[in-house]
PDB file of C-alpha atoms in Angstrom:
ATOM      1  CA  UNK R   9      -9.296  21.942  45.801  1.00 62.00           C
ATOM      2  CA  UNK R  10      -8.863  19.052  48.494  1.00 70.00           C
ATOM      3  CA  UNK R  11      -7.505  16.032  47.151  1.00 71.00           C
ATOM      4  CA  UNK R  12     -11.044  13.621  47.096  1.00 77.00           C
ATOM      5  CA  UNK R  13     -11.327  10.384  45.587  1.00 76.00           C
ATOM      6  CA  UNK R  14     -15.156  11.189  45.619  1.00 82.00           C
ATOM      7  CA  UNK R  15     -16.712  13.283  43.051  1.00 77.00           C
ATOM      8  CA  UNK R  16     -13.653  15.349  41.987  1.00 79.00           C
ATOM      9  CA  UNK R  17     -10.672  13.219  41.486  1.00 78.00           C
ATOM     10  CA  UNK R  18      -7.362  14.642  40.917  1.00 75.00           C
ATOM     11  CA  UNK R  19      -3.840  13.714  40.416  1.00 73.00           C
ATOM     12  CA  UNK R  20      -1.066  15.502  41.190  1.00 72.00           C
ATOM     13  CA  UNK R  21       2.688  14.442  40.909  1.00 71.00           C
ATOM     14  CA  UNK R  22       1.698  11.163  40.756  1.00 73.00           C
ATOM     15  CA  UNK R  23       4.588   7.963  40.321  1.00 81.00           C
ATOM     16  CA  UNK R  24       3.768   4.404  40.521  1.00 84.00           C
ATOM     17  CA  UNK R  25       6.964   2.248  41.179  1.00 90.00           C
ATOM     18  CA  UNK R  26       7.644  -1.226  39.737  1.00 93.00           C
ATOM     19  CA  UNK R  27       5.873  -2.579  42.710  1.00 94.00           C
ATOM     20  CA  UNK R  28       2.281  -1.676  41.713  1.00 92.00           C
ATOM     21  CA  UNK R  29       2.696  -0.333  38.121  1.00 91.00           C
ATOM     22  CA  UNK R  30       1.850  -3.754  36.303  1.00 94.00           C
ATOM     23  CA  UNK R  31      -0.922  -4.732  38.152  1.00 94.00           C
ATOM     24  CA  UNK R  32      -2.180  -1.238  37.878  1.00 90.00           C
ATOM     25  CA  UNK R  33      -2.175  -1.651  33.858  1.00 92.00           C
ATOM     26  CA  UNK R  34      -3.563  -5.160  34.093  1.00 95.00           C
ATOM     27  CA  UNK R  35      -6.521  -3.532  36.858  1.00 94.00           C
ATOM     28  CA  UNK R  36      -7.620  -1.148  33.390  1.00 92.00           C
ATOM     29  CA  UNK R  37      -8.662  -4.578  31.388  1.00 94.00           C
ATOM     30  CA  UNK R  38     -12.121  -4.225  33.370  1.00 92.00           C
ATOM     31  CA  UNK R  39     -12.520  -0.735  31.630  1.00 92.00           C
ATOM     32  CA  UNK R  40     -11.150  -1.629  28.392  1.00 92.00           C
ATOM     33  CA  UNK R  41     -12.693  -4.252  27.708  1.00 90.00           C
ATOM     34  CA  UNK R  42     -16.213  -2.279  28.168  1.00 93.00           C
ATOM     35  CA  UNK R  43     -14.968   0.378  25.038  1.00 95.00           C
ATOM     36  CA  UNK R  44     -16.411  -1.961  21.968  1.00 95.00           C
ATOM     37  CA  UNK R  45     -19.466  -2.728  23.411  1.00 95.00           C
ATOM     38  CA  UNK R  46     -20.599   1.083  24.907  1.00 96.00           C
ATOM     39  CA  UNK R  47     -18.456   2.567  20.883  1.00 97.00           C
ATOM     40  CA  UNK R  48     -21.203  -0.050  19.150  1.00 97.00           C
ATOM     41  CA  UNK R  49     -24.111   1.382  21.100  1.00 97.00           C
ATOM     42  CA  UNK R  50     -23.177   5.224  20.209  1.00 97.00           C
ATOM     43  CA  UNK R  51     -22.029   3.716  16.630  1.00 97.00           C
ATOM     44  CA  UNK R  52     -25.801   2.901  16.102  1.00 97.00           C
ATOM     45  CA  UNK R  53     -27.347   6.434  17.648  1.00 97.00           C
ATOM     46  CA  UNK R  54     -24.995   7.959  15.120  1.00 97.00           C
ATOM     47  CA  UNK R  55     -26.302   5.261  12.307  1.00 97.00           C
ATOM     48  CA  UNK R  56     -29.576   6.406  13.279  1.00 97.00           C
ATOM     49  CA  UNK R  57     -28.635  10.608  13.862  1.00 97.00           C
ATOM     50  CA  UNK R  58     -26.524  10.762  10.154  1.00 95.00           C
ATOM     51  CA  UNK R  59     -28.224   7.729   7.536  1.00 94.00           C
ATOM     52  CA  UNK R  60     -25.051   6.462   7.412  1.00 92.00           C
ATOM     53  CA  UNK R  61     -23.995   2.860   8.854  1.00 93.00           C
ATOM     54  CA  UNK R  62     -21.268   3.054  11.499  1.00 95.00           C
ATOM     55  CA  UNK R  63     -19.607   0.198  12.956  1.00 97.00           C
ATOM     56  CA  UNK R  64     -16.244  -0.670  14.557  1.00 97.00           C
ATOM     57  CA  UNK R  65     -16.058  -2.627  11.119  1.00 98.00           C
ATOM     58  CA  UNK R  66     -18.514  -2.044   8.112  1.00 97.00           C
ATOM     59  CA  UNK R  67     -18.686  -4.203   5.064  1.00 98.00           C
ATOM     60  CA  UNK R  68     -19.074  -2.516   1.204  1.00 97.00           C
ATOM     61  CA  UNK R  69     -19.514  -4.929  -1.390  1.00 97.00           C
ATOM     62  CA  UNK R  70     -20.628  -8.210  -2.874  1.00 97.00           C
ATOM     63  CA  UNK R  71     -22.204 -10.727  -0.150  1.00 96.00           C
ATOM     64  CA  UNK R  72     -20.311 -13.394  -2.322  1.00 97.00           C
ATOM     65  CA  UNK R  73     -17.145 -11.992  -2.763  1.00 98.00           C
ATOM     66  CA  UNK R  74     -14.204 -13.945  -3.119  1.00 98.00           C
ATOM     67  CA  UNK R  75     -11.696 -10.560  -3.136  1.00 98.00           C
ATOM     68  CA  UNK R  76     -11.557  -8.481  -0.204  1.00 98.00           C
ATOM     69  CA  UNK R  77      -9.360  -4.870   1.084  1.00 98.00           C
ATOM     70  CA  UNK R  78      -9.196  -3.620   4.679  1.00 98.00           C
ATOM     71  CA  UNK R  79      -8.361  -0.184   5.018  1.00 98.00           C
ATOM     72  CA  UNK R  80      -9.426   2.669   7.267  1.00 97.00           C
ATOM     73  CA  UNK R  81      -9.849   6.184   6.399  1.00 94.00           C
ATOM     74  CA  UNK R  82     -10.216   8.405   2.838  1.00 92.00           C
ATOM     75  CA  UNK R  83      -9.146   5.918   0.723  1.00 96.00           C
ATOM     76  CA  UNK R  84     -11.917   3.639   1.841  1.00 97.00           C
ATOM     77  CA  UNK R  85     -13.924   6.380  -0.114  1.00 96.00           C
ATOM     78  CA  UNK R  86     -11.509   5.560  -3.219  1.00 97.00           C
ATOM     79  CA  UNK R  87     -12.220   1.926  -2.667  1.00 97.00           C
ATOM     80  CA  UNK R  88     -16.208   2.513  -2.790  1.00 96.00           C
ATOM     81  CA  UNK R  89     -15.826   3.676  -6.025  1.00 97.00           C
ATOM     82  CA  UNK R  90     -13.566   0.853  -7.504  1.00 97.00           C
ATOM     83  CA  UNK R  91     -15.749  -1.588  -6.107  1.00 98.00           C
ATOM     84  CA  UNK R  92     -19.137  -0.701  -7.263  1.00 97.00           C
ATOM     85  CA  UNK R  93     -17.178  -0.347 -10.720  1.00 96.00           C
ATOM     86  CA  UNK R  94     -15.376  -3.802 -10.431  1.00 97.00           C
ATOM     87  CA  UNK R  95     -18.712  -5.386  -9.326  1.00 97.00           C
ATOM     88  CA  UNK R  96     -20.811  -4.240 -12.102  1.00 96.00           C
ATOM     89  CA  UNK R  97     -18.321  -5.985 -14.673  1.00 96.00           C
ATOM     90  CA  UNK R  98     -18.652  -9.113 -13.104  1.00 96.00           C
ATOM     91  CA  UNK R  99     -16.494  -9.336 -10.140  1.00 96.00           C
ATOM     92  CA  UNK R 100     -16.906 -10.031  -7.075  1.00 97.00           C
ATOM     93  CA  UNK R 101     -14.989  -7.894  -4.513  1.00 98.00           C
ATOM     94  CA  UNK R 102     -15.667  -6.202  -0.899  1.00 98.00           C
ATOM     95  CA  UNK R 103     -14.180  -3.410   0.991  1.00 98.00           C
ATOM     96  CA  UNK R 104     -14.034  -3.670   4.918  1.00 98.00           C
ATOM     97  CA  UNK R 105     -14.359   0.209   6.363  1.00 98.00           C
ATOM     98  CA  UNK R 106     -11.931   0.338   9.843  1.00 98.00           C
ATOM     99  CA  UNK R 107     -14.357   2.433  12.267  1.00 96.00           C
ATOM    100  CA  UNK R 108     -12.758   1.587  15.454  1.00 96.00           C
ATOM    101  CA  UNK R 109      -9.131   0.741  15.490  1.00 95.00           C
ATOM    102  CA  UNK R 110      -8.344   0.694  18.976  1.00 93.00           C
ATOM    103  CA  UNK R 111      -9.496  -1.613  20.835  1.00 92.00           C
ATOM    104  CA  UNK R 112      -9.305  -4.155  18.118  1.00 94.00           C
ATOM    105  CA  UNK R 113     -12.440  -6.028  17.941  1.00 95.00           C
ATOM    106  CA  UNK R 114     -11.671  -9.406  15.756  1.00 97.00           C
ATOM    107  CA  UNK R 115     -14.960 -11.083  16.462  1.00 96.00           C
ATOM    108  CA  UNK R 116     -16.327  -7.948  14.886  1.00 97.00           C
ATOM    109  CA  UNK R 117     -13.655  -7.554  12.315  1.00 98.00           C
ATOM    110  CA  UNK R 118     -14.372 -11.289  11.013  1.00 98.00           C
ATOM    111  CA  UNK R 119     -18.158 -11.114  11.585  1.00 97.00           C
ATOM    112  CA  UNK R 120     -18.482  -8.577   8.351  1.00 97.00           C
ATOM    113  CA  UNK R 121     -16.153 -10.468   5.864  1.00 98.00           C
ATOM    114  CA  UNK R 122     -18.222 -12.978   4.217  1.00 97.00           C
ATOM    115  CA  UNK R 123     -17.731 -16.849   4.296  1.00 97.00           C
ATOM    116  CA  UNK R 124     -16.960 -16.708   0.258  1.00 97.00           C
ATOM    117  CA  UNK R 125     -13.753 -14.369   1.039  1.00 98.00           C
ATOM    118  CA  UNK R 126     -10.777 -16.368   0.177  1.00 98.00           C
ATOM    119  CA  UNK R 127      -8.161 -13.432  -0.953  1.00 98.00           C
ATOM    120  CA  UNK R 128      -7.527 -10.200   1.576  1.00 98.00           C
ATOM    121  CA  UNK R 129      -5.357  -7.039   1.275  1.00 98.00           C
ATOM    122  CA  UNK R 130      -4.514  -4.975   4.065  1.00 98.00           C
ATOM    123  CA  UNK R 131      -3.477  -1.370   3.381  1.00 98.00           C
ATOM    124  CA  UNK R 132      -1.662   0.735   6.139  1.00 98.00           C
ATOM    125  CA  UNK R 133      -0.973   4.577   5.527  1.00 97.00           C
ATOM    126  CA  UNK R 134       2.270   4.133   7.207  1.00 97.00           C
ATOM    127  CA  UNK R 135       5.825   2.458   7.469  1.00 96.00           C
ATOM    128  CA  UNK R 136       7.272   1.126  10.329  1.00 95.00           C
ATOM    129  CA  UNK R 137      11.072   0.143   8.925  1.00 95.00           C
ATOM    130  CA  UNK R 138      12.288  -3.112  10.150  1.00 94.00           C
ATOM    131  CA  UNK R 139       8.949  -4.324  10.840  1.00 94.00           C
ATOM    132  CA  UNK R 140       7.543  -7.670   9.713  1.00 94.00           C
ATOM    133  CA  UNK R 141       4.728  -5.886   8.884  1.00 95.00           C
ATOM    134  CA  UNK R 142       2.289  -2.701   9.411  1.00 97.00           C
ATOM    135  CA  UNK R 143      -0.235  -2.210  12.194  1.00 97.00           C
ATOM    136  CA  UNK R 144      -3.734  -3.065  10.570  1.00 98.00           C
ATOM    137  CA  UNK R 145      -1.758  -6.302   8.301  1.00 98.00           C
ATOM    138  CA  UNK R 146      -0.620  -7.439  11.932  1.00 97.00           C
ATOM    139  CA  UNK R 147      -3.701  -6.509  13.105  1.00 97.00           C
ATOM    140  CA  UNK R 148      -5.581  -8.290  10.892  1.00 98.00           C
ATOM    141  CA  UNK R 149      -3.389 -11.416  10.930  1.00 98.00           C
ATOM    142  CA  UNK R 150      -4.207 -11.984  14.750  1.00 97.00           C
ATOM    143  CA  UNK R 151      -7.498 -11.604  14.645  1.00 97.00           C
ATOM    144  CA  UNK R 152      -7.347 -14.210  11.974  1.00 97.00           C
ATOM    145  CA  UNK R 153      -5.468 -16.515  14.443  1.00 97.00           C
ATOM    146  CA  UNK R 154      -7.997 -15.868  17.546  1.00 96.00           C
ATOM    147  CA  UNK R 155     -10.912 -16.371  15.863  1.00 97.00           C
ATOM    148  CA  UNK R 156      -9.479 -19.735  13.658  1.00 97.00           C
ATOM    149  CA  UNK R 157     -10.832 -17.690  10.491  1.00 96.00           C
ATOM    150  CA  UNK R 158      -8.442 -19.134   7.014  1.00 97.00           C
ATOM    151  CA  UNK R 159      -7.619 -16.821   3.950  1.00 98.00           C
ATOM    152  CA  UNK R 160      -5.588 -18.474   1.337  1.00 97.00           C
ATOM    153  CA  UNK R 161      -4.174 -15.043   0.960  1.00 97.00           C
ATOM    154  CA  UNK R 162      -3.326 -12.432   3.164  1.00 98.00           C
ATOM    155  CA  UNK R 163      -1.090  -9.738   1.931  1.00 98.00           C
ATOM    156  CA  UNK R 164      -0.233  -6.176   3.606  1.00 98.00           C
ATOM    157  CA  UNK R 165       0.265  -2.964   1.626  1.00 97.00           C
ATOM    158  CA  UNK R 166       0.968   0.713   1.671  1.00 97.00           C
ATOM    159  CA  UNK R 167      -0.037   3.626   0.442  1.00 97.00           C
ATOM    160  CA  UNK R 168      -0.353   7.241   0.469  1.00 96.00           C
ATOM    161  CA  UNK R 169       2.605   8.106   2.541  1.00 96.00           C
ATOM    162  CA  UNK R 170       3.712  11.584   2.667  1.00 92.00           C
ATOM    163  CA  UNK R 171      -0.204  12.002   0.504  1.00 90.00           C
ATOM    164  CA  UNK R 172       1.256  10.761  -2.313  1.00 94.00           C
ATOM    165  CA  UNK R 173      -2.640  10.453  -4.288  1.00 95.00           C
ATOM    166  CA  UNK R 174      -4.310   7.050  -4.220  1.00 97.00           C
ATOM    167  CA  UNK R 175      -6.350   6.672  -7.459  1.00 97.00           C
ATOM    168  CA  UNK R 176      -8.756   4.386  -8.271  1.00 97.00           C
ATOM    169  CA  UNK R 177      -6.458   3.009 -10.612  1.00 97.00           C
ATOM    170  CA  UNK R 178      -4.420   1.699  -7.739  1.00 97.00           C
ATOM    171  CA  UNK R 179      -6.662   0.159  -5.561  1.00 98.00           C
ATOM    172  CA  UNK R 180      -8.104  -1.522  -8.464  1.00 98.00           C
ATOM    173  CA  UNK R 181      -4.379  -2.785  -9.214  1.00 97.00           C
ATOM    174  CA  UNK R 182      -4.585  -4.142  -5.302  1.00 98.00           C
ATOM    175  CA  UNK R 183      -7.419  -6.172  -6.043  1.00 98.00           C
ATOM    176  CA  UNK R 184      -5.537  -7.286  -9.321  1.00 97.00           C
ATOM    177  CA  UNK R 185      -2.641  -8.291  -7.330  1.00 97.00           C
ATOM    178  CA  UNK R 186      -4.294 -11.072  -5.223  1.00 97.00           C
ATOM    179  CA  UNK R 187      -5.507 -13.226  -8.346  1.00 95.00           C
ATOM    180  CA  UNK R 188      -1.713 -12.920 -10.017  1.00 94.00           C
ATOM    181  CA  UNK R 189       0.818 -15.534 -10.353  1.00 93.00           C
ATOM    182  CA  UNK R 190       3.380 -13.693  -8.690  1.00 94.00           C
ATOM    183  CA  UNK R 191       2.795 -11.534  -5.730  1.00 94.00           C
ATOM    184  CA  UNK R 192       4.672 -10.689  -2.372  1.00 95.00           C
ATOM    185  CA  UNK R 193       4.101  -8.909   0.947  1.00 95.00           C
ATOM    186  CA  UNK R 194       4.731  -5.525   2.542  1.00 95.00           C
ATOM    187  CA  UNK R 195       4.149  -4.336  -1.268  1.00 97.00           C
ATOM    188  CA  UNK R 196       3.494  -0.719  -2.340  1.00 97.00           C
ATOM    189  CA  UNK R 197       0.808   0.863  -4.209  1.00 97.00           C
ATOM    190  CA  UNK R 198       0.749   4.837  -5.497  1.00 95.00           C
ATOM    191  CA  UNK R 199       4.623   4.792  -6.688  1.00 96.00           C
ATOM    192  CA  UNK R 200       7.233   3.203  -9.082  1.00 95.00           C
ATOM    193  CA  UNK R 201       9.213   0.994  -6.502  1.00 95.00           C
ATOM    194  CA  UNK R 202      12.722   1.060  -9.198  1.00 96.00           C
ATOM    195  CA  UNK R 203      14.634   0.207  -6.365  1.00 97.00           C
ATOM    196  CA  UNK R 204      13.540  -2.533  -4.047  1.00 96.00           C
ATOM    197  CA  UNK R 205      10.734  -3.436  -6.229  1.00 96.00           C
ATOM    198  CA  UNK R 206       7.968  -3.955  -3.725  1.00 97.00           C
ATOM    199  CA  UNK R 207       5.289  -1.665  -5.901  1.00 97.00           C
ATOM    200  CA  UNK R 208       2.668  -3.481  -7.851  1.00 97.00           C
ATOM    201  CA  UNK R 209       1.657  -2.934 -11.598  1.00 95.00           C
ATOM    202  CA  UNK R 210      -1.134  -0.971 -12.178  1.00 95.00           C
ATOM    203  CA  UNK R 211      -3.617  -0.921 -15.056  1.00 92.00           C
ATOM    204  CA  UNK R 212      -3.605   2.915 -16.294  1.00 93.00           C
ATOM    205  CA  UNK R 213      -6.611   2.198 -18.472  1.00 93.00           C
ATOM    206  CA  UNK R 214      -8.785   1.898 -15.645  1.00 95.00           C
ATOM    207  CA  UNK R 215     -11.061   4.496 -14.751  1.00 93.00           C
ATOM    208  CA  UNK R 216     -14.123   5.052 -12.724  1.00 94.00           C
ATOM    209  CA  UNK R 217     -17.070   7.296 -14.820  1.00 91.00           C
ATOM    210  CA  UNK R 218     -17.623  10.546 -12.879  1.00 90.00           C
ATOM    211  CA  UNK R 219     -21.444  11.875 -12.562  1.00 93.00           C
ATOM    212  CA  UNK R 220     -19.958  15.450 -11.851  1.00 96.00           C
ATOM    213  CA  UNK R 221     -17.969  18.269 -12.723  1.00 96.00           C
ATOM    214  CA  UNK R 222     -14.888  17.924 -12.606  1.00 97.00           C
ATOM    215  CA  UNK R 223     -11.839  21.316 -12.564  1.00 96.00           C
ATOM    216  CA  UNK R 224      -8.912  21.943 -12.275  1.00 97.00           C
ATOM    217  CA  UNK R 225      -7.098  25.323 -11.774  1.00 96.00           C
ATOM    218  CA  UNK R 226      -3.288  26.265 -12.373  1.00 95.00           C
ATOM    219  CA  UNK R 227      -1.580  28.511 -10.128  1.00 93.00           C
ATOM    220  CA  UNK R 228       1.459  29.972  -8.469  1.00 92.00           C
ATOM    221  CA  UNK R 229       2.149  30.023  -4.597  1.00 89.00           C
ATOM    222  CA  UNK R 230       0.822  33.655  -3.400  1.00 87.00           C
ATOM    223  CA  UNK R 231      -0.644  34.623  -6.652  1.00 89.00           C
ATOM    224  CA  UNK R 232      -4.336  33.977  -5.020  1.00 92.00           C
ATOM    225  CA  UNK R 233      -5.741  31.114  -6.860  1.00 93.00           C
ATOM    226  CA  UNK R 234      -5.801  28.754  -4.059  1.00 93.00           C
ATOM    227  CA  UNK R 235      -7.763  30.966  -1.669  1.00 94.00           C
ATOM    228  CA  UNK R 236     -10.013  32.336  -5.207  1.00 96.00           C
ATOM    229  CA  UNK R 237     -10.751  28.313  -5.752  1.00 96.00           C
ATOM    230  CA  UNK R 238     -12.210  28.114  -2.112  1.00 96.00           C
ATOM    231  CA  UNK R 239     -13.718  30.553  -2.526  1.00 97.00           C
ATOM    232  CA  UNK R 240     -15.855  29.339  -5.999  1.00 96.00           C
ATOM    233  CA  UNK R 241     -16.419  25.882  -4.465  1.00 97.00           C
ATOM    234  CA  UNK R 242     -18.153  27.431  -1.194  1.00 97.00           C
ATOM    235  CA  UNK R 243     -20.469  29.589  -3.770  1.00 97.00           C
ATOM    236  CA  UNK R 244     -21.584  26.900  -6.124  1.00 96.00           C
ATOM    237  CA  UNK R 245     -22.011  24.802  -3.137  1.00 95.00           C
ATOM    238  CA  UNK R 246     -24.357  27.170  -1.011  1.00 96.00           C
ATOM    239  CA  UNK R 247     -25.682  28.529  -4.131  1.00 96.00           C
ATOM    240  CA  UNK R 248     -26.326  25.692  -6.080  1.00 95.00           C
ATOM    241  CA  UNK R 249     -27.150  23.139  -3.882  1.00 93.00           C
ATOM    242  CA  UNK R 250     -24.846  20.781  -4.836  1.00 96.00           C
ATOM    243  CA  UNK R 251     -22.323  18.397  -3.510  1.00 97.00           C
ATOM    244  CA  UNK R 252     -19.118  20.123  -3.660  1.00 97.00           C
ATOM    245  CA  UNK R 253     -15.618  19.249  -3.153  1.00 97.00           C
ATOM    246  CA  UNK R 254     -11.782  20.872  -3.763  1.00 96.00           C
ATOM    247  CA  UNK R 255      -8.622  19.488  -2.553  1.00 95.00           C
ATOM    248  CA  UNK R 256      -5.733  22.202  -3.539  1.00 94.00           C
ATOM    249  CA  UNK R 257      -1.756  20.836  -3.679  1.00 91.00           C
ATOM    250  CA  UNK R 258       1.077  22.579  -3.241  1.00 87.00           C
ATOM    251  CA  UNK R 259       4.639  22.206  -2.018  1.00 81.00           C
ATOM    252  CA  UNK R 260       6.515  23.521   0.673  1.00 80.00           C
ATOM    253  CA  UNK R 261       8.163  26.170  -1.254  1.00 77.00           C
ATOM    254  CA  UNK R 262       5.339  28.135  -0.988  1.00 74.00           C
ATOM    255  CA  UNK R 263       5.475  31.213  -2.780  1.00 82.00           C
ATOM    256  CA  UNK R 264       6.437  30.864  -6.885  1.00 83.00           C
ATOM    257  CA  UNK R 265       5.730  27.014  -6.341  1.00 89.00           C
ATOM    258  CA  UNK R 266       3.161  25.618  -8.473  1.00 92.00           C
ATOM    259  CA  UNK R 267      -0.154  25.364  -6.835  1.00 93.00           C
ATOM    260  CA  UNK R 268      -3.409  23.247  -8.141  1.00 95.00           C
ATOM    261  CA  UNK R 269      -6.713  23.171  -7.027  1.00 96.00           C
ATOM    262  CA  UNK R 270      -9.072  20.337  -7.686  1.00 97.00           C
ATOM    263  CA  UNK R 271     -12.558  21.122  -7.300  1.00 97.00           C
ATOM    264  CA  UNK R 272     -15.593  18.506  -7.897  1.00 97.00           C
ATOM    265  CA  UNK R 273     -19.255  19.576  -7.545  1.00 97.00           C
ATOM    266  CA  UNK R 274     -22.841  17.559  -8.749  1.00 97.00           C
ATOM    267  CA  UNK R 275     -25.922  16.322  -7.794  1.00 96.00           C
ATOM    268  CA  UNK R 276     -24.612  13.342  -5.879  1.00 95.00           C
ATOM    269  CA  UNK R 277     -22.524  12.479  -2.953  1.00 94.00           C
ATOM    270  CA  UNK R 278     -18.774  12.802  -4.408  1.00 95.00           C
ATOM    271  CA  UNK R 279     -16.574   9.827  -3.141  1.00 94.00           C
ATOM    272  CA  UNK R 280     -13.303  10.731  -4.921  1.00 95.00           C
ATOM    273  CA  UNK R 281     -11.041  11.186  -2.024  1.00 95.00           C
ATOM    274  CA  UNK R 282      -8.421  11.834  -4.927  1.00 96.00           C
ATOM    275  CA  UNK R 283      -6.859  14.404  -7.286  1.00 96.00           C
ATOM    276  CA  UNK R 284      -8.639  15.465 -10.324  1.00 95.00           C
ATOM    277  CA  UNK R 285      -7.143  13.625 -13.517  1.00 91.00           C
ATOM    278  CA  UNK R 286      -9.375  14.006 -15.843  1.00 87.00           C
TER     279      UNK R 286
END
């Protein structure tokens, strides 16, 4: 238990004072700025390990596309979707996948959006009030700066606060929202903004064609059809074979509160990080 700065490191009541502590920060730059470069090299075992491309930043999409969305996380999932859908009328429009937030890489952020990109959405799942803008818009709009990349449109959204559902609908309507007449920053997406009027229209009409099943299942809190539901989806997917999928909402009132339970199974990979709505 000795106190050994070789082989078993330890700290214990440690304080740095205002003499060292900033050059102490500054000293962690050498390790930091190692992260992106030893992240890529396990991004690419895991590439290799899973079939599935991993990068701090991964591009979906047209290679021409004029019509671009950064987000990270499940509604990236959402955004596949609406983009192989937009793409196959016609349009041309990308999604860049967020991997590897912190550090912030913008050569590698920039490096995946391609040179025909002129419009860009950010989307943030959160709200920082009194802000000028969220994280991954800021984000975004530095990396722009440091690398002397030009959008003639950069706009930051959110969404899905509180996991109020992102359809397909609405991240078609983002994509929408770059080409109008009249748009604006720090907008929202998911909700009807009646008050401050930030919230963009959305086109209901728009759907994406599912290639699975597709339930959904009633219930009230404690009656047992949340915990029934998990347990069909886990037979028909260890049965069947098939992809399988079930997202089940309810409130905080728990029992006598309504309860539903989406479930999704087929014979493809299901992308619909999303309630069922049809």
């Amino acid at each position: 238990k000795a106190l050994n700065p070789h082989g078993h490191a330890v700290t214990r009541g440690g304080a740095e004072n205002d003499d060292i502590y900033f050059q102490g920060l500054e000293a962690q730059n050498l390790h930091n700025d190692h992260v992106v470069d030893v992240a890529c090299k396990y991004f690419e075992k895991v590439s290799e390990l899973t079939g599935r491309h991993y990068a701090p930043f991964t591009y979906y999409g047209a290679s021409d596309a004029t019509k671009v969305i950064v987000a990270m996380g499940s509604v990236t999932e959402t955004a596949l979707e609406v983009v192989d859908a937009l793409n196959a009328k016609g349009e041309k429009v990308g999604l860049v996948k967020v991997h590897l937030y912190r550090p912030c890489s913008a050569k590698h952020l920039m490096d995946v959006i391609p040179a025909s990109v002129k419009k860009v959405a950010v989307l943030d799942r959160t709200k920082e009030p009194g802000s000028i803008g969220e994280p991954l818009y800021l984000d975004f709009l530095a990396a722009c700066d440091q690398t002397g990349r030009h959008f003639d449109v950069v706009l930051g959204g959110r969404y899905g606060l509180g996991s109020k559902d992102t359809q397909p609908k609405h991240v078609k309507s983002v994509y929408d929202f770059l080409d109008a007449e009249k748009n604006w920053n720090r907008f929202t997406v998911g909700i009807k903004d009646d008050v401050t009027n930030l919230s963009v229209p959305v086109d209901e009409s728009f759907h994406v064609k599912a290639d699975y099943t597709s339930c959904l299942f009633y219930g009230l809190g404690s009656d047992g059809t949340v915990s029934a539901n998990k347990s069909s989806i886990k037979i028909i997917g260890d049965a069947t074979g098939q992809y399988a999928q079930a997202y089940f909402a309810y409130d905080s009132r728990k029992a006598g509160g309504v309860t539903r339970s989406h479930l999704r199974f087929g014979k493809n990979p299901i992308h619909s990080t999303y309630y069922v709505e049809h």
